[in-house]
XYZ file of C-alpha atoms in Angstrom:
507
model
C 115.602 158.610 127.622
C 115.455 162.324 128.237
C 119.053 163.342 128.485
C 122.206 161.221 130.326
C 121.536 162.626 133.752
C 118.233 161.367 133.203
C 119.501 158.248 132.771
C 121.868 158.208 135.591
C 120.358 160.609 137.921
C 121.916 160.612 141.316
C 121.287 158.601 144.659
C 119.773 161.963 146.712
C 117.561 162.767 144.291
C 115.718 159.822 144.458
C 115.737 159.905 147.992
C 114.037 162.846 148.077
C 111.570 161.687 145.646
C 111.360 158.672 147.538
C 110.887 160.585 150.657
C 108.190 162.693 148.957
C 106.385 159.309 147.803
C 105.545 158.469 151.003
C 105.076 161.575 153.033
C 102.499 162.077 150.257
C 101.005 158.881 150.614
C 100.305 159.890 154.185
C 98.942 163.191 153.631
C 96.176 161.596 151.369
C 95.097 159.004 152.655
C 94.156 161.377 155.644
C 92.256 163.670 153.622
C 90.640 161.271 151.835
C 89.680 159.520 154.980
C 88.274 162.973 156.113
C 86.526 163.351 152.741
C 85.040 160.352 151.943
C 82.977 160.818 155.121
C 81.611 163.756 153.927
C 81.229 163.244 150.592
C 79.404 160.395 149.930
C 78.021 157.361 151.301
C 77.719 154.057 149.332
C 74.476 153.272 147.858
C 73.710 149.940 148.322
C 75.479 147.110 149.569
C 76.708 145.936 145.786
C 80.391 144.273 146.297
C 81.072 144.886 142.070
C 82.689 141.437 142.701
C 81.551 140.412 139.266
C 79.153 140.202 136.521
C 75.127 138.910 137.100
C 75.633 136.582 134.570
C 77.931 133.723 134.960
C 80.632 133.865 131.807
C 82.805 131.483 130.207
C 86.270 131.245 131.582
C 88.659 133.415 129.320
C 91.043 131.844 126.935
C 94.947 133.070 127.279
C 94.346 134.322 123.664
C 91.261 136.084 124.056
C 91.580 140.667 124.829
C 91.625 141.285 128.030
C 88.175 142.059 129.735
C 88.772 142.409 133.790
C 86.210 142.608 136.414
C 87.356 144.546 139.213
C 86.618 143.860 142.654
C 85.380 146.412 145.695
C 88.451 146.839 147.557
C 88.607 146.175 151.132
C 89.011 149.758 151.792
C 88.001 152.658 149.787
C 90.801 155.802 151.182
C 93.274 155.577 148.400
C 96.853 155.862 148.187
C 99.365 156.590 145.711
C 100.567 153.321 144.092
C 102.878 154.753 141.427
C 104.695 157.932 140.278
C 106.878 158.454 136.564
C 107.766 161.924 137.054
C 111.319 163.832 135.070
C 113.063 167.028 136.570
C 115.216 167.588 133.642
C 113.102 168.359 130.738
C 114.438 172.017 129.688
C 111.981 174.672 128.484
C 110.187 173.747 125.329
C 111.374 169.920 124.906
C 108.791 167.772 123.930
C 109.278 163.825 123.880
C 106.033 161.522 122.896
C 104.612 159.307 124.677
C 102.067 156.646 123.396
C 100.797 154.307 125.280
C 100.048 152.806 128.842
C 99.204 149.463 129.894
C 98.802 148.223 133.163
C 98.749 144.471 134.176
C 99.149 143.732 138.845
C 102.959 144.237 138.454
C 103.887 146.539 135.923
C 103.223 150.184 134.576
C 104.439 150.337 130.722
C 104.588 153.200 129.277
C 105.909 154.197 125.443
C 108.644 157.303 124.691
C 109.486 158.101 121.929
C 110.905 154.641 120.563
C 111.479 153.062 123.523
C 108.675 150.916 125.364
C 109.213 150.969 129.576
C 108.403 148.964 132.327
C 108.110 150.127 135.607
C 107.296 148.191 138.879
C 104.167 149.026 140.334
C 104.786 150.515 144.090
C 107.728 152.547 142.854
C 108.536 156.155 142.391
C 110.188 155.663 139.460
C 112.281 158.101 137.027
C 113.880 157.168 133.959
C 116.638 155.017 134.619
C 114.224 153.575 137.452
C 112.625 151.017 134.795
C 112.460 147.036 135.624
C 112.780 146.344 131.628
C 112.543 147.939 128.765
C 112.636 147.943 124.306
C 114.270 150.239 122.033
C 112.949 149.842 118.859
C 114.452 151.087 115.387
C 112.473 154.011 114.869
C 109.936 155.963 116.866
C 106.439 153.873 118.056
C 103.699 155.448 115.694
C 100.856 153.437 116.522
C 99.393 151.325 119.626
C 96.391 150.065 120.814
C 94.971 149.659 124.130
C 93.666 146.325 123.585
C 95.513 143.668 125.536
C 95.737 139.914 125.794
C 95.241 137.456 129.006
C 98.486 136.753 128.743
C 99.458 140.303 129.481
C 100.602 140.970 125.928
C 99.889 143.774 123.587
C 101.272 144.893 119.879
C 103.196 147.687 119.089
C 103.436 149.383 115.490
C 107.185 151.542 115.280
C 108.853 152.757 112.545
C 111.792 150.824 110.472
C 114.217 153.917 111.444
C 115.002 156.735 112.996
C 115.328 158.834 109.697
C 113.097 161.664 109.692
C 110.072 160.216 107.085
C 110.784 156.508 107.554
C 107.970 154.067 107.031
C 105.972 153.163 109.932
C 106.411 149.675 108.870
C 106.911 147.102 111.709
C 104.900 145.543 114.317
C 105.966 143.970 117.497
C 103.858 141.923 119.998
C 105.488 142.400 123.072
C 104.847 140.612 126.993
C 103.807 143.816 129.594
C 105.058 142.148 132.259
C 108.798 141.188 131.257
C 109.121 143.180 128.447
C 109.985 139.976 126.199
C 109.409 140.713 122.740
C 107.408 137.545 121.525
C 108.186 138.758 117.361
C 108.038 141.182 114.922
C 107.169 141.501 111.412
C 107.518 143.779 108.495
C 104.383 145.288 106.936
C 105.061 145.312 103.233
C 101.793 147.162 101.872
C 101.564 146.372 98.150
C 99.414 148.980 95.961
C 95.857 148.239 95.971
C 94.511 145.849 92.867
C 93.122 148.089 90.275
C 94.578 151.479 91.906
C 97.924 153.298 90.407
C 99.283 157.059 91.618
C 96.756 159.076 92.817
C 95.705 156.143 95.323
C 98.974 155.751 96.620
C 97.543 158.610 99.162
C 95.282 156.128 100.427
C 97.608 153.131 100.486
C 100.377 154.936 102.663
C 97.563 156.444 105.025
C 98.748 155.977 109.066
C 98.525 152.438 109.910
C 96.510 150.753 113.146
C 96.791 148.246 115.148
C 94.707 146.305 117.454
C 93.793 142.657 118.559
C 91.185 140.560 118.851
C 91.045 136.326 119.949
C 94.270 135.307 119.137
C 95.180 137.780 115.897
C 96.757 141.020 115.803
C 95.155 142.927 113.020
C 96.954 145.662 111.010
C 95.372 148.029 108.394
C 97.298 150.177 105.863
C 95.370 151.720 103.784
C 96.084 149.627 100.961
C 94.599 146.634 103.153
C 94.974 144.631 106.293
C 97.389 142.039 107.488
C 96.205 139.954 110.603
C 98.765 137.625 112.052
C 98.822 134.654 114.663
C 99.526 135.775 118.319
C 101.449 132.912 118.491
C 104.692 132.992 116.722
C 103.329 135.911 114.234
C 102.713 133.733 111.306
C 100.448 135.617 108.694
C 96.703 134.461 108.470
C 95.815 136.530 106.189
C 95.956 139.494 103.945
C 93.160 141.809 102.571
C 94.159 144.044 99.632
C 92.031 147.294 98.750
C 90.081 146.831 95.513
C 87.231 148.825 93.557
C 88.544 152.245 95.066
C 87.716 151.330 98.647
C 90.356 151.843 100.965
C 91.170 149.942 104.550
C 91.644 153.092 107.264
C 91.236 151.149 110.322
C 90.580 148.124 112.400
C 88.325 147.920 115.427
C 88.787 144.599 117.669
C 87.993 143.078 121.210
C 85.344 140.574 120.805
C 85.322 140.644 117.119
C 86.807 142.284 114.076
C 85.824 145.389 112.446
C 87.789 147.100 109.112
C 86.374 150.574 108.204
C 86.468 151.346 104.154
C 86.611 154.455 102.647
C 85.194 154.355 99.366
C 84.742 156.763 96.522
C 81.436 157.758 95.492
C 81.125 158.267 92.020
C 77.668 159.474 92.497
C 77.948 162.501 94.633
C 79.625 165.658 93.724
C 83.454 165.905 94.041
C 83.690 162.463 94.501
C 82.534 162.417 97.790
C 84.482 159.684 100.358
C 82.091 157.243 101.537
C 82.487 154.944 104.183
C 81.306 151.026 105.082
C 81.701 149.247 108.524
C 82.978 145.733 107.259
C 83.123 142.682 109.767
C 85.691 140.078 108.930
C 86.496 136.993 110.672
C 89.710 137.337 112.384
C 91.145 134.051 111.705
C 90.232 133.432 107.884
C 89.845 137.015 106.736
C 86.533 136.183 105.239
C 83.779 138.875 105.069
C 80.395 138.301 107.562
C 78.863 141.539 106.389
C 78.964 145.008 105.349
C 77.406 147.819 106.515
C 76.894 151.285 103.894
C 77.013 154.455 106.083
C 75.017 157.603 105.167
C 76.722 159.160 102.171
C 76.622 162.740 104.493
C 78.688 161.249 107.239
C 82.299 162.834 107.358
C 84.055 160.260 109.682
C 83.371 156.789 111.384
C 84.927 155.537 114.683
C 84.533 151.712 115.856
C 83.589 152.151 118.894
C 82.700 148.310 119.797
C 82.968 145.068 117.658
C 80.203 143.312 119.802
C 77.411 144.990 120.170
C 78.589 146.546 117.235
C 78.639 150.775 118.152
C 79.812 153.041 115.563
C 80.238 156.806 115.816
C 79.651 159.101 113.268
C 80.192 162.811 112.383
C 77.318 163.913 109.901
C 78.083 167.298 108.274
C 79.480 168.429 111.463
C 82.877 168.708 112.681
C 83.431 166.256 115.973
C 81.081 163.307 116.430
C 77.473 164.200 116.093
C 75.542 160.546 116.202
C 76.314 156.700 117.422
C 74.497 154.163 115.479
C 74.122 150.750 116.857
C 73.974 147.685 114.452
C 72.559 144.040 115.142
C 74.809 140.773 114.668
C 73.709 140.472 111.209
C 74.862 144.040 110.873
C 71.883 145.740 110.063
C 70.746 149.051 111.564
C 69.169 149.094 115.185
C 69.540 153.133 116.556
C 70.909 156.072 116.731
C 71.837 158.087 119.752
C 72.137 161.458 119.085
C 74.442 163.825 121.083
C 72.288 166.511 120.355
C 74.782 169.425 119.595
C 76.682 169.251 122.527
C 74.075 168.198 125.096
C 76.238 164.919 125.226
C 79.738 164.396 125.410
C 81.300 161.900 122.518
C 84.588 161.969 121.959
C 87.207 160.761 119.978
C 90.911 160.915 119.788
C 92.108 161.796 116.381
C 96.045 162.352 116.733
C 97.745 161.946 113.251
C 101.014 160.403 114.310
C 99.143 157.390 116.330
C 95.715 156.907 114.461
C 93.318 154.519 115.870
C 89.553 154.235 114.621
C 88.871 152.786 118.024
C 90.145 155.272 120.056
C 87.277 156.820 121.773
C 87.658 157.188 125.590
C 84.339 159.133 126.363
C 82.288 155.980 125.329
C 81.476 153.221 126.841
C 79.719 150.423 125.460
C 78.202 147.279 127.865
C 75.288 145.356 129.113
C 73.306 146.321 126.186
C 73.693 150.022 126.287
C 75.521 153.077 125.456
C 76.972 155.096 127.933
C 77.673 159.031 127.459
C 77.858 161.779 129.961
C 76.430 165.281 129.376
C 77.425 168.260 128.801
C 78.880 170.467 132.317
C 76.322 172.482 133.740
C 77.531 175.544 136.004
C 80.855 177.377 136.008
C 84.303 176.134 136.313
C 84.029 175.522 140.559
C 80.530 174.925 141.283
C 80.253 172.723 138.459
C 77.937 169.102 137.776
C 76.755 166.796 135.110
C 75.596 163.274 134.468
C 75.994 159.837 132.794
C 73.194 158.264 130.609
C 72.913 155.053 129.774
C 71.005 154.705 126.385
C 69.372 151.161 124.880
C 71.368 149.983 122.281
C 67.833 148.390 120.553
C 65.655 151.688 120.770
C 68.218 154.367 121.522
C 65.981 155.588 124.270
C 67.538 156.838 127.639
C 67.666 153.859 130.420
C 69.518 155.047 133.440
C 71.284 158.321 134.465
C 73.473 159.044 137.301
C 74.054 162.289 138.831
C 77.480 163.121 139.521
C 76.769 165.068 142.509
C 77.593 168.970 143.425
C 80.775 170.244 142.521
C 82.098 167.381 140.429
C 82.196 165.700 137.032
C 81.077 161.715 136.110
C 83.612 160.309 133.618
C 82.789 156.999 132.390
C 85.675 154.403 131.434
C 84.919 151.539 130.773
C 82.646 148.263 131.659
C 83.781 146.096 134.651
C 81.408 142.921 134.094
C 78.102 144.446 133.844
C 79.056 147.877 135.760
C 80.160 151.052 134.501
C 83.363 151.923 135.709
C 83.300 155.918 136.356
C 85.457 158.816 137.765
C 84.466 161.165 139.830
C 86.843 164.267 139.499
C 85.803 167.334 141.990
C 85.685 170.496 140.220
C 86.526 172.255 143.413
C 89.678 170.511 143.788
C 88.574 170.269 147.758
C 86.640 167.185 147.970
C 88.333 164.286 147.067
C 87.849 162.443 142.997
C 86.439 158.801 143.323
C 86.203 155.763 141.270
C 83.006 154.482 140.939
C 81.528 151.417 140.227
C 77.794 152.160 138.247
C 75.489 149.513 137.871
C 73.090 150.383 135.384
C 70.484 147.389 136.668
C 69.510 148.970 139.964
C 70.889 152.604 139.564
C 73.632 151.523 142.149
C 76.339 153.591 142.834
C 79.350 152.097 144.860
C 82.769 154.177 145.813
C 85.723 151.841 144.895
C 88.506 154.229 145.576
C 88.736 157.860 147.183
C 91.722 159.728 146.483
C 93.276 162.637 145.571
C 95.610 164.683 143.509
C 98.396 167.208 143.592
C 98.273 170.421 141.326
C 100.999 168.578 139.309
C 98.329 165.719 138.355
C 94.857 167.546 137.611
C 95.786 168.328 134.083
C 96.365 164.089 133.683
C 92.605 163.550 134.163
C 91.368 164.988 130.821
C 90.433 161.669 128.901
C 91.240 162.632 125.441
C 94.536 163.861 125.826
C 95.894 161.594 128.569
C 95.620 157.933 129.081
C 93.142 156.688 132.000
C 93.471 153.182 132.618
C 91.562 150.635 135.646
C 93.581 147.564 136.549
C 94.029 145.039 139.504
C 91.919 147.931 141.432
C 94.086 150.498 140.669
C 93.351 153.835 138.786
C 96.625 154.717 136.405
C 96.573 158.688 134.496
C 99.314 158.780 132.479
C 100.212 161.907 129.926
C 100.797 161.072 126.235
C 103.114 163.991 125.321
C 106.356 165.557 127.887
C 106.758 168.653 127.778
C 109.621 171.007 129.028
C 108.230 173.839 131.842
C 109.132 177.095 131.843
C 110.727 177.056 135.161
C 112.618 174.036 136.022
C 110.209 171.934 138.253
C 109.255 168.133 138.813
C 106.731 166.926 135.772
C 104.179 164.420 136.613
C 103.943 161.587 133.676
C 102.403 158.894 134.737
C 100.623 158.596 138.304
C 98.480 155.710 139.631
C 96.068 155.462 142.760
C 95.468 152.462 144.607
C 93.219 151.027 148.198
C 95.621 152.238 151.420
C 94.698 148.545 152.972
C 96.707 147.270 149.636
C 99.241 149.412 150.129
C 100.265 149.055 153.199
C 100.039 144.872 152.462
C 102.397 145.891 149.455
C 104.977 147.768 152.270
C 104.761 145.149 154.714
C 105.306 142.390 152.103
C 109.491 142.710 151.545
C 110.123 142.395 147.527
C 112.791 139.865 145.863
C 115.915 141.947 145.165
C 114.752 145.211 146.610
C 117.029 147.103 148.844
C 115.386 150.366 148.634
């Protein structure tokens, strides 16, 4: 993947990574034991087994929505390691992409998509499956199906400029490629040169029950999860462009439309919910003609976020099922954190890791308060109806709250020390009762801080384990092990996993 010895790296060096796996294991689930006395005690007897509200049973088609359980144990230990030794100074190698399902890591490089068996200190070479595609993967989306199964957007070649053209919809956990398709945008109806800008803008992907959804620019395609069969297709018309698809629950396109009215021709955008299967049009939402950029934040609630004459986001507006206009939050020039990843190689409208959206609220944290060490802040859960501040939680001295996503009705939440002494947590929030209940206590080599930072790494909860995984490799200046991809999990499910002897493994 990386280079040939890469590829066939030799038997002592991954016994000594090996070796280093597990003496590392030890070390931290010791300190963590130590720390998690200290640190904090749980608050409330809440098990996070579930939601409050009894829910329908999920189809096989519907996106993923997990509930993670308390483990039996909160000391954590380290449940998987992608790390390379032989990336030489300067070499750089992309990597979008992580999904986690109770077996597998997969991770995207470059053009190839990798599986790796959870429990495993893996380097390349070390993979259980894996997909080369024809060109480089230029778009993802972190959306994925009960089945275990997510789409992939790559390009047709390898030729420098080549269309990103194709999408895939591949199984996580044996890497089976279920189909592919070719995009074939057509020029938007009405449009000619100067809005073939538009029509060849990035393309996303994401899914929603049963349909992957594509946009182009010039339109959307959505397709059957089954088989890949085209439902439907969406052309751009009257100068309003398709840049972006959000999905989960239900399906959102975001236009960009030219306003004839405003100076210069202003852009200006509409949130447009479609029907997934049929393509047909529920409603339409106008933004503010001074907004500079929308991100899809949630299909249902509907959350958009919004950057109005500002650089960065700057409001998030919540909308009603009929799509009309309910709130805004405002993140009050920097007093809250809101966050989206804009990277122009793998675009995704949806893409915004520092908010969370669930049990009828907005969650943001705050801005740090204190320096670097000593540091603290908070997470604030704000009503999605009225936009007014419901429950905070306090991350505690000499560490940061991350939120990252709903688990049932709970807020899912790192803890990350600042000091880099007490040990990070996963917490489970539950914005009812103001509960907060450790899930996992663990902690983190030098190698791994940087991995934590949500908008330039992927974070992902699964099967009660934690996963931080990098989305770019690059080269050190001294030659050194580099940390990719490391995930956390409960010591009492560890040592199950050890004691448990695997099919085929003679390691």
């Amino acid at each position: 993947m990386y280079t040939q010895s890469a590829v066939a790296a030799d038997d002592r060096r991954r016994k000594r990574r090996r070796k280093t796996f597990g003496s590392v294991a030890a070390v931290l689930a010791v300190v963590v034991a130590l720390g998690s006395v200290v640190l904090w005690a749980v608050n409330g007897s809440s098990s996070g087994s579930g939601s409050r509200k009894a829910a329908d049973a999920p189809s096989r088609l519907d996106v993923r929505e997990t509930v993670e359980k308390r483990p039996a144990r909160a000391t954590g230990a380290l449940a998987f390691r992608f790390s390379a030794d032989d990336l030489a100074p300067g070499e750089e190698h992309d990597m979008p992409g992580m999904w986690a399902t109770d077996k597998i890591l997969a991770k995207g490089i470059n053009r190839t998509l990798l599986g790796f068996a959870i429990g495993t200190d893996s380097a390349a070479g070390d993979e259980t499956w894996s997909i080369r595609f024809d060109g480089p993967i230029c778009g993802t989306t972190k959306r994925v199906s009960v089945e275990n199964r997510t789409a992939i957007l790559f390009a047709d070649s390898t030729a420098k400029g080549a269309p990103c053209d194709r999408v895939a919809f591949v199984d996580l956990d044996d890497g089976k490629t279920m189909w592919t398709e070719t995009i074939a945008p057509a020029r938007p109806s009405g449009t000619s040169g100067a809005s073939d800008t538009y029509a060849l803008q990035p393309p996303t992907v994401t899914l929603t029950r049963g349909t992957v959804v594509v946009t182009w620019g010039g339109g959307t395609d959505a397709y059957d999860m089954d088989g890949g069969k085209r439902l439907w297709r969406n052309e751009s018309t009257d100068k309003c462009f398709h840049m972006g698809a959000g999905g989960g629950k239900a399906l959102l396109i975001r236009l960009s439309c030219q306003d004839t009215s405003g100076p210069g021709g202003q852009a200006a955008y509409r949130v447009r919910k479609v029907d997934a299967r049929t393509g047909h049009t529920v409603w339409t939402y106008a933004v503010a003609k001074n907004v500079t950029d929308v991100r899809l934040v949630s299909s249902d609630p509907v959350v958009v976020a919004v950057s109005a004459g500002d650089i960065g986001i700057t409001d998030v507006l919540s909308l009603d099922e009929h799509g009309e206009y309910l709130a805004t939050i405002r993140v009050q020039k920097g007093k809250y954190v809101a966050e989206c990843v804009d990277e122009a190689e793998y675009f995704s409208v949806e893409d915004c890791p520092t908010i969370v959206v669930g049990d009828g609220q907005v969650f943001l944290r705050s801005a740090e308060q204190g320096d670097l060490v000593n540091n603290a802040n908070w997470i604030v859960g704000f009503d999605l109806k009225t936009g007014r501040t419901v429950k905070k939680f306090d991350s505690g001295r000499d560490a940061l709250l991350y939120p990252l996503r709903m688990s049932g009705d709970r807020l899912l939440a790192l803890r990350e020390s600042s000091d880099h002494i007490s040990p990070m947590g996963l917490m489970s929030l539950d914005p009812a009762t103001g509960t907060v209940t450790p899930y996992l206590y663990f902690d983190l080599p030098s190698e791994g801080w940087t991995l934590t930072a949500q908008t330039s790494n992927d974070i992902r909860v699964e099967d009660g384990r934690i996963f931080f995984g990098a989305r770019t490799a690059t080269g050190p200046k001294e030659k050194t092990w580099q940390w990719l991809v490391v995930g956390l999990e409960s010591v009492a499910r560890r040592a199950e996993s050890l004691s448990i002897p695997k099919a085929g493994q003679g390691r």
